[in-house]
PDB file of C-alpha atoms in Angstrom:
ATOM      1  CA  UNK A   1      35.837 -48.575 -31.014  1.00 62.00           C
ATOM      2  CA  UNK A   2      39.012 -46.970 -30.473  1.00 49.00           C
ATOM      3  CA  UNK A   3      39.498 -46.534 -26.486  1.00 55.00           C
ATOM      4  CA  UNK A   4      39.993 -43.975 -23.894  1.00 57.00           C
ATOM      5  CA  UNK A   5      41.560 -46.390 -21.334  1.00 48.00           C
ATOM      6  CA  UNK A   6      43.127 -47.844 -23.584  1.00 54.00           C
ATOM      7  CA  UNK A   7      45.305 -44.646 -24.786  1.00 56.00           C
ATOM      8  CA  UNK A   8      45.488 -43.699 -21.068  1.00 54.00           C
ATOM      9  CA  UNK A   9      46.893 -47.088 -20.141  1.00 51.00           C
ATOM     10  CA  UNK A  10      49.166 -47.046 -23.184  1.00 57.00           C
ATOM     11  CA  UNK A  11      50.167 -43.352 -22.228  1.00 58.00           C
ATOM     12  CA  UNK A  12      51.865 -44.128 -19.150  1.00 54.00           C
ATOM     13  CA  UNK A  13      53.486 -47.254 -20.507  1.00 57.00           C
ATOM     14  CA  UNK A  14      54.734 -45.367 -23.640  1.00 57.00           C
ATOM     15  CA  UNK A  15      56.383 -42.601 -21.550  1.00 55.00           C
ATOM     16  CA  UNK A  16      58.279 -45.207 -19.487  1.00 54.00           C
ATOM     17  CA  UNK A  17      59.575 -46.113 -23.432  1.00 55.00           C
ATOM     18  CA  UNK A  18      59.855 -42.902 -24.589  1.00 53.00           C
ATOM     19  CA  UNK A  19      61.753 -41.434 -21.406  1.00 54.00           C
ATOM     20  CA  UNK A  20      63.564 -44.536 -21.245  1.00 53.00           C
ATOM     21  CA  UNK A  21      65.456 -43.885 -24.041  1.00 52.00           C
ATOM     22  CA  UNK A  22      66.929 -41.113 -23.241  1.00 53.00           C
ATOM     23  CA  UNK A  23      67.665 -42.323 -19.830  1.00 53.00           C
ATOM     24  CA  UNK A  24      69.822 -45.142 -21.139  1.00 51.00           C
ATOM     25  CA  UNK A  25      71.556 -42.933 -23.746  1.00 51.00           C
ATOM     26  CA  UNK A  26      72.749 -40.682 -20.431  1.00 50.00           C
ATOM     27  CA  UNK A  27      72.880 -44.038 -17.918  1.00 52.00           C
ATOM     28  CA  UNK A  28      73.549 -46.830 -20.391  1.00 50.00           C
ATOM     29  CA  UNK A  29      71.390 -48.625 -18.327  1.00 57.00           C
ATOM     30  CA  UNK A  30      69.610 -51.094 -20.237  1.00 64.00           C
ATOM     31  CA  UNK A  31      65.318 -51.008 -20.143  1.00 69.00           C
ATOM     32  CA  UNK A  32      63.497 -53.717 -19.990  1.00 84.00           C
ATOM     33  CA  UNK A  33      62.742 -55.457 -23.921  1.00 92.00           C
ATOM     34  CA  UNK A  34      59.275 -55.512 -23.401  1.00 93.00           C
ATOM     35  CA  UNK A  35      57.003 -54.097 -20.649  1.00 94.00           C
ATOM     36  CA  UNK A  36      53.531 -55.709 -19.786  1.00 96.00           C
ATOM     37  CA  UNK A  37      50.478 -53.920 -18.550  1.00 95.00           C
ATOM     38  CA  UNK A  38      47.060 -54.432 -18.301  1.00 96.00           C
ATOM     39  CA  UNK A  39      43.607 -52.863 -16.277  1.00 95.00           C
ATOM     40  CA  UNK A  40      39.960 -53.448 -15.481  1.00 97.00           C
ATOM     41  CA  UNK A  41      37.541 -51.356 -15.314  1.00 97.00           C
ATOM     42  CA  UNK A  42      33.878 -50.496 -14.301  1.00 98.00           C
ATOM     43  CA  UNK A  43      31.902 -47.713 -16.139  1.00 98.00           C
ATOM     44  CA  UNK A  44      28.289 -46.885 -15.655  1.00 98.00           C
ATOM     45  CA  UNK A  45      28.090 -46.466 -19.325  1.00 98.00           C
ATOM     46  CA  UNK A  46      30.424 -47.340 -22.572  1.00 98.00           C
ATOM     47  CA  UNK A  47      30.817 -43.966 -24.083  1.00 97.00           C
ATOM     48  CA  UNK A  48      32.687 -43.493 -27.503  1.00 97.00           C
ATOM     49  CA  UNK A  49      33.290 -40.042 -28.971  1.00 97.00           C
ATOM     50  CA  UNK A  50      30.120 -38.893 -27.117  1.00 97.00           C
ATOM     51  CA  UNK A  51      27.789 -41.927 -27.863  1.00 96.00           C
ATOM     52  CA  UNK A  52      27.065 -45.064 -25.856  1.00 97.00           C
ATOM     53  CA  UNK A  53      28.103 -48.280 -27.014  1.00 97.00           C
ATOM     54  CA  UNK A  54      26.336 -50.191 -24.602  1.00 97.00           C
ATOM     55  CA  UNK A  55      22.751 -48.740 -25.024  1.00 96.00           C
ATOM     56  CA  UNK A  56      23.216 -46.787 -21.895  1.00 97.00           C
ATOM     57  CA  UNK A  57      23.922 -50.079 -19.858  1.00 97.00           C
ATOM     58  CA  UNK A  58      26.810 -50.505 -17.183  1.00 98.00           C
ATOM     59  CA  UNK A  59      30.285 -52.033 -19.012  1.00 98.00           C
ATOM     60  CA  UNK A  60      33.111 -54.251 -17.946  1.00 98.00           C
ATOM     61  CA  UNK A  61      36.071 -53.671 -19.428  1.00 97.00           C
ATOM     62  CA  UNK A  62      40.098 -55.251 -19.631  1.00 97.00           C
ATOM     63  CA  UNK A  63      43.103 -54.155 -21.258  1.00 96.00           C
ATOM     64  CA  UNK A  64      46.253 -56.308 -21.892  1.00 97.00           C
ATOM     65  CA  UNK A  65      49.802 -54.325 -23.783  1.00 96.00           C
ATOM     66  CA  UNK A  66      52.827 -55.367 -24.190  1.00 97.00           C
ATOM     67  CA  UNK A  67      55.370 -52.259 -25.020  1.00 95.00           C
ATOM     68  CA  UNK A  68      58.707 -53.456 -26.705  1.00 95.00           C
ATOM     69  CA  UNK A  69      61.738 -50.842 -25.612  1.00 92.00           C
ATOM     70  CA  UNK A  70      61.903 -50.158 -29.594  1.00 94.00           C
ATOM     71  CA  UNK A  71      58.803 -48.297 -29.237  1.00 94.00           C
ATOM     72  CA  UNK A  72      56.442 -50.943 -31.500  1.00 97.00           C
ATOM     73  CA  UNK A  73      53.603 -52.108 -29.290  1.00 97.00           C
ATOM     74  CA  UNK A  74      50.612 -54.431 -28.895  1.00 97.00           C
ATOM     75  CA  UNK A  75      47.453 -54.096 -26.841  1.00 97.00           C
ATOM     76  CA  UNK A  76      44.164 -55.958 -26.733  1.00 97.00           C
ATOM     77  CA  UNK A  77      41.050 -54.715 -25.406  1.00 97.00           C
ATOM     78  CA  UNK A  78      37.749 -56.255 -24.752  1.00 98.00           C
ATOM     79  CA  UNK A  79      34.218 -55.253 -23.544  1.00 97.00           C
ATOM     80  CA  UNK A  80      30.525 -56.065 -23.495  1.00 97.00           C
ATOM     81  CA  UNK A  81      28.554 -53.679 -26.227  1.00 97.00           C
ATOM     82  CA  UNK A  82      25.190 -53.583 -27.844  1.00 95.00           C
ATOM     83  CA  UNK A  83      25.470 -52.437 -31.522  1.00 93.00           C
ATOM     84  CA  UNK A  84      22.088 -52.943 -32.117  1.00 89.00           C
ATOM     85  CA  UNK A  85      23.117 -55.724 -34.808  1.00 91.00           C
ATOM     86  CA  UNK A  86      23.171 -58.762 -32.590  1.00 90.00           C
ATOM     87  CA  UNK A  87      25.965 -60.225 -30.299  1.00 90.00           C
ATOM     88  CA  UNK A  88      27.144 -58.671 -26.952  1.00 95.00           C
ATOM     89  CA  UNK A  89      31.023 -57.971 -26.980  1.00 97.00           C
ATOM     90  CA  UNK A  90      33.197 -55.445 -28.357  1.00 97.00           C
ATOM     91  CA  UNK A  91      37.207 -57.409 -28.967  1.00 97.00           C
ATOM     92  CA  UNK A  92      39.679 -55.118 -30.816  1.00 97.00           C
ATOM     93  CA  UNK A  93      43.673 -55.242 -30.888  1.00 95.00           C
ATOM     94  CA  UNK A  94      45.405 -52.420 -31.495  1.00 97.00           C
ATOM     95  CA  UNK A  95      49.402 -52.268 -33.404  1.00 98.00           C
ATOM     96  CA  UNK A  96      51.381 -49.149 -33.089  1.00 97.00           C
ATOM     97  CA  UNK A  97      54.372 -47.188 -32.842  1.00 97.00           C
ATOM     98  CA  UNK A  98      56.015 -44.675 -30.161  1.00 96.00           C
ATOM     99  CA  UNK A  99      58.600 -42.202 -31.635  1.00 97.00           C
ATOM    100  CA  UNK A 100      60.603 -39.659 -27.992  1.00 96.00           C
ATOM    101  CA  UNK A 101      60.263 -36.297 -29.385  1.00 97.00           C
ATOM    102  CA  UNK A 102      61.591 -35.136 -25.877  1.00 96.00           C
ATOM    103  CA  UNK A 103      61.639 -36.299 -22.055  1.00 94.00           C
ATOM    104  CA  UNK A 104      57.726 -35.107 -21.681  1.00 96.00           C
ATOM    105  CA  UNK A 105      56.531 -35.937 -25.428  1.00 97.00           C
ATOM    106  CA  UNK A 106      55.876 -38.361 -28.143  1.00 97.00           C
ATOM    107  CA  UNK A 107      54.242 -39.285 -31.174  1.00 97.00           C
ATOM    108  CA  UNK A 108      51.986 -42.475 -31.256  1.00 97.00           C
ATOM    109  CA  UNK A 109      50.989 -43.878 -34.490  1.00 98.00           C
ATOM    110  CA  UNK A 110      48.664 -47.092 -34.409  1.00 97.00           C
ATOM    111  CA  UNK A 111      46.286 -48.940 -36.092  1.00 98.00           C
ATOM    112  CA  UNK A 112      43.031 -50.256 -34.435  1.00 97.00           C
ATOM    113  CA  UNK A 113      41.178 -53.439 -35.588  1.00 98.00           C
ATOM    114  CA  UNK A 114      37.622 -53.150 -33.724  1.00 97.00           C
ATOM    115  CA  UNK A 115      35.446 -56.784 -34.119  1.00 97.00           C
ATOM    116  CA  UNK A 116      32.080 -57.195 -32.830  1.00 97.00           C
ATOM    117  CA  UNK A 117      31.289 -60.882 -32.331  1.00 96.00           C
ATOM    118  CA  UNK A 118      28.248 -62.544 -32.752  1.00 94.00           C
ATOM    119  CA  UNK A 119      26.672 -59.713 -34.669  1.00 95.00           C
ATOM    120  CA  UNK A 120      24.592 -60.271 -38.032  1.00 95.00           C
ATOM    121  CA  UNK A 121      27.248 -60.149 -40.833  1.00 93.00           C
ATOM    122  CA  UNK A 122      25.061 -58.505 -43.611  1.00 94.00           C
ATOM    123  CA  UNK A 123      25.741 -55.694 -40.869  1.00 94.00           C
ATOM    124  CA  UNK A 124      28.740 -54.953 -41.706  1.00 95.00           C
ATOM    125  CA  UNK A 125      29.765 -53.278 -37.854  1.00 96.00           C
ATOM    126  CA  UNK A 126      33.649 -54.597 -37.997  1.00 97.00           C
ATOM    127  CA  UNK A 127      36.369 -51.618 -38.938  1.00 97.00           C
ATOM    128  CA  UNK A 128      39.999 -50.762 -38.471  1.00 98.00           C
ATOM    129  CA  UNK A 129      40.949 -47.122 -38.314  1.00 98.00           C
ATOM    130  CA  UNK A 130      44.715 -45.545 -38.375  1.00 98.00           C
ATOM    131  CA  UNK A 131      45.698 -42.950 -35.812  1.00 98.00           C
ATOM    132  CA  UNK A 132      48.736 -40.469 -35.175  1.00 98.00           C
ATOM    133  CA  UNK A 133      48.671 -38.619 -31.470  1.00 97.00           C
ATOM    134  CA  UNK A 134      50.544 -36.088 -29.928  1.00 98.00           C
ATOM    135  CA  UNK A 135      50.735 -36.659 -26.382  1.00 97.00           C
ATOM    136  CA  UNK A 136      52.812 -34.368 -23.929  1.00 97.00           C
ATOM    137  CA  UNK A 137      52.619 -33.712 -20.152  1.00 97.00           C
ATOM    138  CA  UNK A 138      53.694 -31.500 -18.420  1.00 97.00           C
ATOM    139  CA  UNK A 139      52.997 -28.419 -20.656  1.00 97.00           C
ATOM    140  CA  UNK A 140      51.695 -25.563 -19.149  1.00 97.00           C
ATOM    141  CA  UNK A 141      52.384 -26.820 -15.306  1.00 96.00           C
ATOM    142  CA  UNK A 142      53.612 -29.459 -13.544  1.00 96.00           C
ATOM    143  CA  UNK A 143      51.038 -32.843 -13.683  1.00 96.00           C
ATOM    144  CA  UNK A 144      49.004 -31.140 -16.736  1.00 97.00           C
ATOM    145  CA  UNK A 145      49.337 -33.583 -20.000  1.00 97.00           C
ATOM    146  CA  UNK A 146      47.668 -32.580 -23.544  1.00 98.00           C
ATOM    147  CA  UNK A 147      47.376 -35.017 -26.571  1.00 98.00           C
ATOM    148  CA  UNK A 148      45.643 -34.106 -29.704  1.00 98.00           C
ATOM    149  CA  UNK A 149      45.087 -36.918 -32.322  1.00 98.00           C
ATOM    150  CA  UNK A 150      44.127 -37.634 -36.130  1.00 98.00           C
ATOM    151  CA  UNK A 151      41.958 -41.320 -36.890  1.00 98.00           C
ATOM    152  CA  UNK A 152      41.084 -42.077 -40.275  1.00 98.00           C
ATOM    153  CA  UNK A 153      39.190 -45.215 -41.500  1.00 98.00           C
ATOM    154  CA  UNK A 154      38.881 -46.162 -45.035  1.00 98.00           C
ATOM    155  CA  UNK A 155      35.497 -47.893 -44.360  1.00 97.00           C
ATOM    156  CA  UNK A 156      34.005 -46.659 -41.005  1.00 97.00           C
ATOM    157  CA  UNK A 157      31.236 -49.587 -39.393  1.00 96.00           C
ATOM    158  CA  UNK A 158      28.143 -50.320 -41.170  1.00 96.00           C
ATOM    159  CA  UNK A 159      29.644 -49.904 -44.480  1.00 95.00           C
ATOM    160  CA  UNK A 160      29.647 -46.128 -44.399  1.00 96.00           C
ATOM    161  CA  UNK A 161      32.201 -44.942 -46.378  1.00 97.00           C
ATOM    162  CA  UNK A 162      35.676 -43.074 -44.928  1.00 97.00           C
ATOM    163  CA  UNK A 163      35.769 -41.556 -41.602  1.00 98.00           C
ATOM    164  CA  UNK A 164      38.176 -38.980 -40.133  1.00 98.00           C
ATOM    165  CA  UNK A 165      37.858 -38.248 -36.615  1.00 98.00           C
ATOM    166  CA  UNK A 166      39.822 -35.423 -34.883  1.00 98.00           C
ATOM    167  CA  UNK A 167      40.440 -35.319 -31.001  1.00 98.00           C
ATOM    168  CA  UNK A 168      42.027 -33.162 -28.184  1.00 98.00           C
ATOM    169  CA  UNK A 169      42.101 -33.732 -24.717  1.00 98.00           C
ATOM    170  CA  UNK A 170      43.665 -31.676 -21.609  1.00 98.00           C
ATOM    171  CA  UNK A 171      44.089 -32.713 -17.829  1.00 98.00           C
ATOM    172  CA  UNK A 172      44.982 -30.278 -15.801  1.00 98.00           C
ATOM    173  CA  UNK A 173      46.038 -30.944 -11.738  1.00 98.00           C
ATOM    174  CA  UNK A 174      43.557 -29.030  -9.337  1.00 97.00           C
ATOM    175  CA  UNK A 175      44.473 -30.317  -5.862  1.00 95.00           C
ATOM    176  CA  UNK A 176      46.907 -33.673  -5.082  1.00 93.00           C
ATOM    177  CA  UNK A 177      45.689 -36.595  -7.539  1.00 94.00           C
ATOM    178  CA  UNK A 178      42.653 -34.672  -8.600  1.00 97.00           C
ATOM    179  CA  UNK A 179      42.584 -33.151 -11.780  1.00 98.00           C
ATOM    180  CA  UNK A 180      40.260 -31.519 -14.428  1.00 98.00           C
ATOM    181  CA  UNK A 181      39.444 -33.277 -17.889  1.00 98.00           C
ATOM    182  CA  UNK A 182      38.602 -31.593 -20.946  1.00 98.00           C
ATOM    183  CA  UNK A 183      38.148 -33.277 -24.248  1.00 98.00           C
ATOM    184  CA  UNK A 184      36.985 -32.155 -28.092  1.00 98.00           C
ATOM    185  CA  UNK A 185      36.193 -34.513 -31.251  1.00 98.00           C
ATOM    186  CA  UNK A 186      35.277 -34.003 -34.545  1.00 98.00           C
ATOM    187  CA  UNK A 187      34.031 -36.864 -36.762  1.00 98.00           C
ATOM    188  CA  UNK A 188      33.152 -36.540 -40.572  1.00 98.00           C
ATOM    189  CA  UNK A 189      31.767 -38.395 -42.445  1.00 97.00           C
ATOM    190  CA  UNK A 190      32.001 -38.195 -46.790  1.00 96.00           C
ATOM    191  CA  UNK A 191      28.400 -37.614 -47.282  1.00 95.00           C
ATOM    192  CA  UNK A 192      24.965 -37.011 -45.335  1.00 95.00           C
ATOM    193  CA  UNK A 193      23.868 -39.934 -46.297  1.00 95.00           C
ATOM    194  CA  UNK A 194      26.471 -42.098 -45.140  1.00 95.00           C
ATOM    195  CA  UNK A 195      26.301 -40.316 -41.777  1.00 96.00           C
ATOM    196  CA  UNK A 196      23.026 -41.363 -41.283  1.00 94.00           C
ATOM    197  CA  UNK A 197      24.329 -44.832 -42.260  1.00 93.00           C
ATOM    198  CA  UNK A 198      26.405 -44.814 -38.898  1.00 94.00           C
ATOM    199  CA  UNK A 199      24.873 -42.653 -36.648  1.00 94.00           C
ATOM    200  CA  UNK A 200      21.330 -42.476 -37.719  1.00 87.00           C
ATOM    201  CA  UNK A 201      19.814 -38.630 -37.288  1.00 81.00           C
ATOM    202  CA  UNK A 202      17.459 -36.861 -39.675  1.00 81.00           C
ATOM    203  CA  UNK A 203      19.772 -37.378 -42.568  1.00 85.00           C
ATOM    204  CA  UNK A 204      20.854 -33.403 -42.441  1.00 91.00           C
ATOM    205  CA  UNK A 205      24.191 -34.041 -41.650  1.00 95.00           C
ATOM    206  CA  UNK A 206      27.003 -35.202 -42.342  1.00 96.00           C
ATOM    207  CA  UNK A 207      29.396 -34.048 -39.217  1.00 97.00           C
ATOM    208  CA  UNK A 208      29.748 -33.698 -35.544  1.00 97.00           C
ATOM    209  CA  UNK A 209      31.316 -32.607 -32.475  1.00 98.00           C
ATOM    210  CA  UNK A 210      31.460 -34.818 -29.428  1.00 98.00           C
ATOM    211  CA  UNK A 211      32.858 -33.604 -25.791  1.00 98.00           C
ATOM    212  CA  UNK A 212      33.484 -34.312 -22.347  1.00 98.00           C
ATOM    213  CA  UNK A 213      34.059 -31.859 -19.048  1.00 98.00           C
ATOM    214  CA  UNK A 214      34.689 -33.381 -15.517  1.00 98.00           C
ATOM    215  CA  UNK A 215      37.252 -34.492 -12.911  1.00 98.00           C
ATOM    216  CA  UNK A 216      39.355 -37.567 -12.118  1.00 98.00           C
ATOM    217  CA  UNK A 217      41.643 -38.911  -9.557  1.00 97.00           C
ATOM    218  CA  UNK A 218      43.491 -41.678  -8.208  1.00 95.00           C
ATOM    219  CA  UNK A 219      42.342 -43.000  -4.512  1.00 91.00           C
ATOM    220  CA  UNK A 220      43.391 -46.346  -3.561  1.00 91.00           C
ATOM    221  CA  UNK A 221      45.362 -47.129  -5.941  1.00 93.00           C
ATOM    222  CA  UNK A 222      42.341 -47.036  -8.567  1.00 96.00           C
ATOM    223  CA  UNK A 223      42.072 -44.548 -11.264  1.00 96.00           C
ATOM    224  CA  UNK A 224      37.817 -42.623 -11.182  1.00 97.00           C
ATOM    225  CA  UNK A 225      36.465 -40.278 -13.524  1.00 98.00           C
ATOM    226  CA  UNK A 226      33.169 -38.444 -13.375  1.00 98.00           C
ATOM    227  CA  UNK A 227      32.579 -37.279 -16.736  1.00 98.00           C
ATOM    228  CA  UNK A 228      29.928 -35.239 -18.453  1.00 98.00           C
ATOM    229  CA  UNK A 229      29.548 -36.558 -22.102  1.00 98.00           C
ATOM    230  CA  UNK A 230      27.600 -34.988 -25.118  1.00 98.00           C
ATOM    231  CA  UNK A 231      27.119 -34.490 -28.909  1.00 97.00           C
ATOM    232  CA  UNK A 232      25.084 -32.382 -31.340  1.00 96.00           C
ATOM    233  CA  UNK A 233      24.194 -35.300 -33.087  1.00 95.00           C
ATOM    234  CA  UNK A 234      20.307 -34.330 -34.098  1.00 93.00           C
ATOM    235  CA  UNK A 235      18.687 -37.979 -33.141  1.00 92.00           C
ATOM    236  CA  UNK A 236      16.000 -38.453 -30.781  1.00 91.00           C
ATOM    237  CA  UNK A 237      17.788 -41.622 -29.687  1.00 94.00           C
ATOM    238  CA  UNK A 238      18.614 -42.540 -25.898  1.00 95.00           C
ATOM    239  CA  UNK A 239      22.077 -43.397 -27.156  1.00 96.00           C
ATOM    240  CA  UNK A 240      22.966 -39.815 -28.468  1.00 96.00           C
ATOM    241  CA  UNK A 241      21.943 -38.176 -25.902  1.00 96.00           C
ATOM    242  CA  UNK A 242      24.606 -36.817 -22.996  1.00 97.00           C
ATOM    243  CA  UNK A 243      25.009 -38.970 -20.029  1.00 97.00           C
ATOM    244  CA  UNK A 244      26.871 -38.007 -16.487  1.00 98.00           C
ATOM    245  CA  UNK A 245      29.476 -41.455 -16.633  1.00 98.00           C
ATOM    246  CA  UNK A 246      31.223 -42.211 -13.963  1.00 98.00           C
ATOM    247  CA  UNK A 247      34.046 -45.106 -13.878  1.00 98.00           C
ATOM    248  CA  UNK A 248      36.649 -46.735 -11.804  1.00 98.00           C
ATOM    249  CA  UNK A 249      40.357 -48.726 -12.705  1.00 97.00           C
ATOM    250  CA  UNK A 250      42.751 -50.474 -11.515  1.00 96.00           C
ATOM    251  CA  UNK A 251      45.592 -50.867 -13.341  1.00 94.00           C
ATOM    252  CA  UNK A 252      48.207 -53.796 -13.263  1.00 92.00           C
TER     253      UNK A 252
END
């Protein structure tokens, strides 16, 4: 599924690119064609848009990207996962597209191919999903940054039907590196039916919000968050149900 560190990682690449060319159109100093990052990181649990993707189990996680200075990009991303459908890793590559609005903001539009493999085929859990986010720092006060994103997937996993997902998140700087995180989602899905298809529940619904509250910071050299994340998904399972995650990067 599409990834937190993975837009975090991308964000601070991207920026380079997007302030980059405005540098060189007042320096004429030429950026580098294509910049290369990657990360690793530990998490006591795989959360995606307020669910665990690793049945509540510890994941492992590494990022590669490679950022041309045009703006087009390419990052791959891999982690264990449990599904439920057989197999044990999550692989996904991810294509997009950074266009400078200013010094401090951009526009990112990508599309994400998520692969599970090893899982049962009949399954059906492999999607792709197209995004567009607004990402801009320093809005309200120095070291804050905001993005709020659109994802749509013409057939979301498990064969259940379109998806649109709708995000916002918000870091705001408390004291030296440490710094508040706030974060809101919306999924929908086209029927109730199809819902359940995805996210099991009682069949009733056919939306939901997911969110997250809770502080990071950078010690080290490695990037921790402690996170609270929920939903108001109505299942009874373990996987739905909000979990304190705490997790720990380095990036490279």
């Amino acid at each position: 599924m599409f990834k937190p560190f993975v837009q975090k990682l991308l964000t601070a690449s991207l920026f380079v690119c997007s302030a980059s060319a405005f540098a060189a159109d007042a320096n004429e100093t030429a950026a580098p064609v294509i910049s290369v990052t990657g990360s690793m990181t530990m998490a006591t649990d795989y959360r995606f848009r307020g669910m665990s993707m690793s049945n509540n189990d510890p994941a492992v996680q590494g990022a590669l990207n490679f950022v041309h200075k045009s703006g087009a990009y390419l990052s791959l991303w891999a982690s264990n996962a449990d599904v439920g459908a057989g197999g044990n890793v999550e692989a996904d590559f991810f294509v997009g597209y950074i266009l400078p609005i200013t010094e401090k903001s951009f526009l990112d539009f990508n599309y994400a191919d998520v692969n599970y493999p090893g899982t049962i085929k009949e399954y059906h859990t492999d999607f792709s999903e197209f995004g567009v986010n607004y990402n801009h720092s320093d809005l309200v006060t120095a070291g804050d940054y905001f993005t709020a994103g659109v994802f749509y997937s013409p057939e979301f996993a498990f064969k259940s039907g379109q998806e649109l997902y709708l995000n916002t998140t918000y870091k705001f700087p408390i004291y030296n590196s440490i710094k508040l995180i706030s974060g809101l989602g919306y999924t929908k899905m086209e029927d109730n039916e199809l819902f359940a298809t995805a996210f099991g529940g009682d069949g009733r619904q056919d939306d939901y919000f997911d969110y997250k509250i809770g502080f990071g910071a950078e010690v080290l050299g490695l990037n921790s968050e402690l996170l609270w994340i929920d939903n108001n998904i109505d299942s009874d399972a373990k996987i739905m149900k909000g979990s304190l995650v705490f997790s720990v990067a380095k990036q490279f």
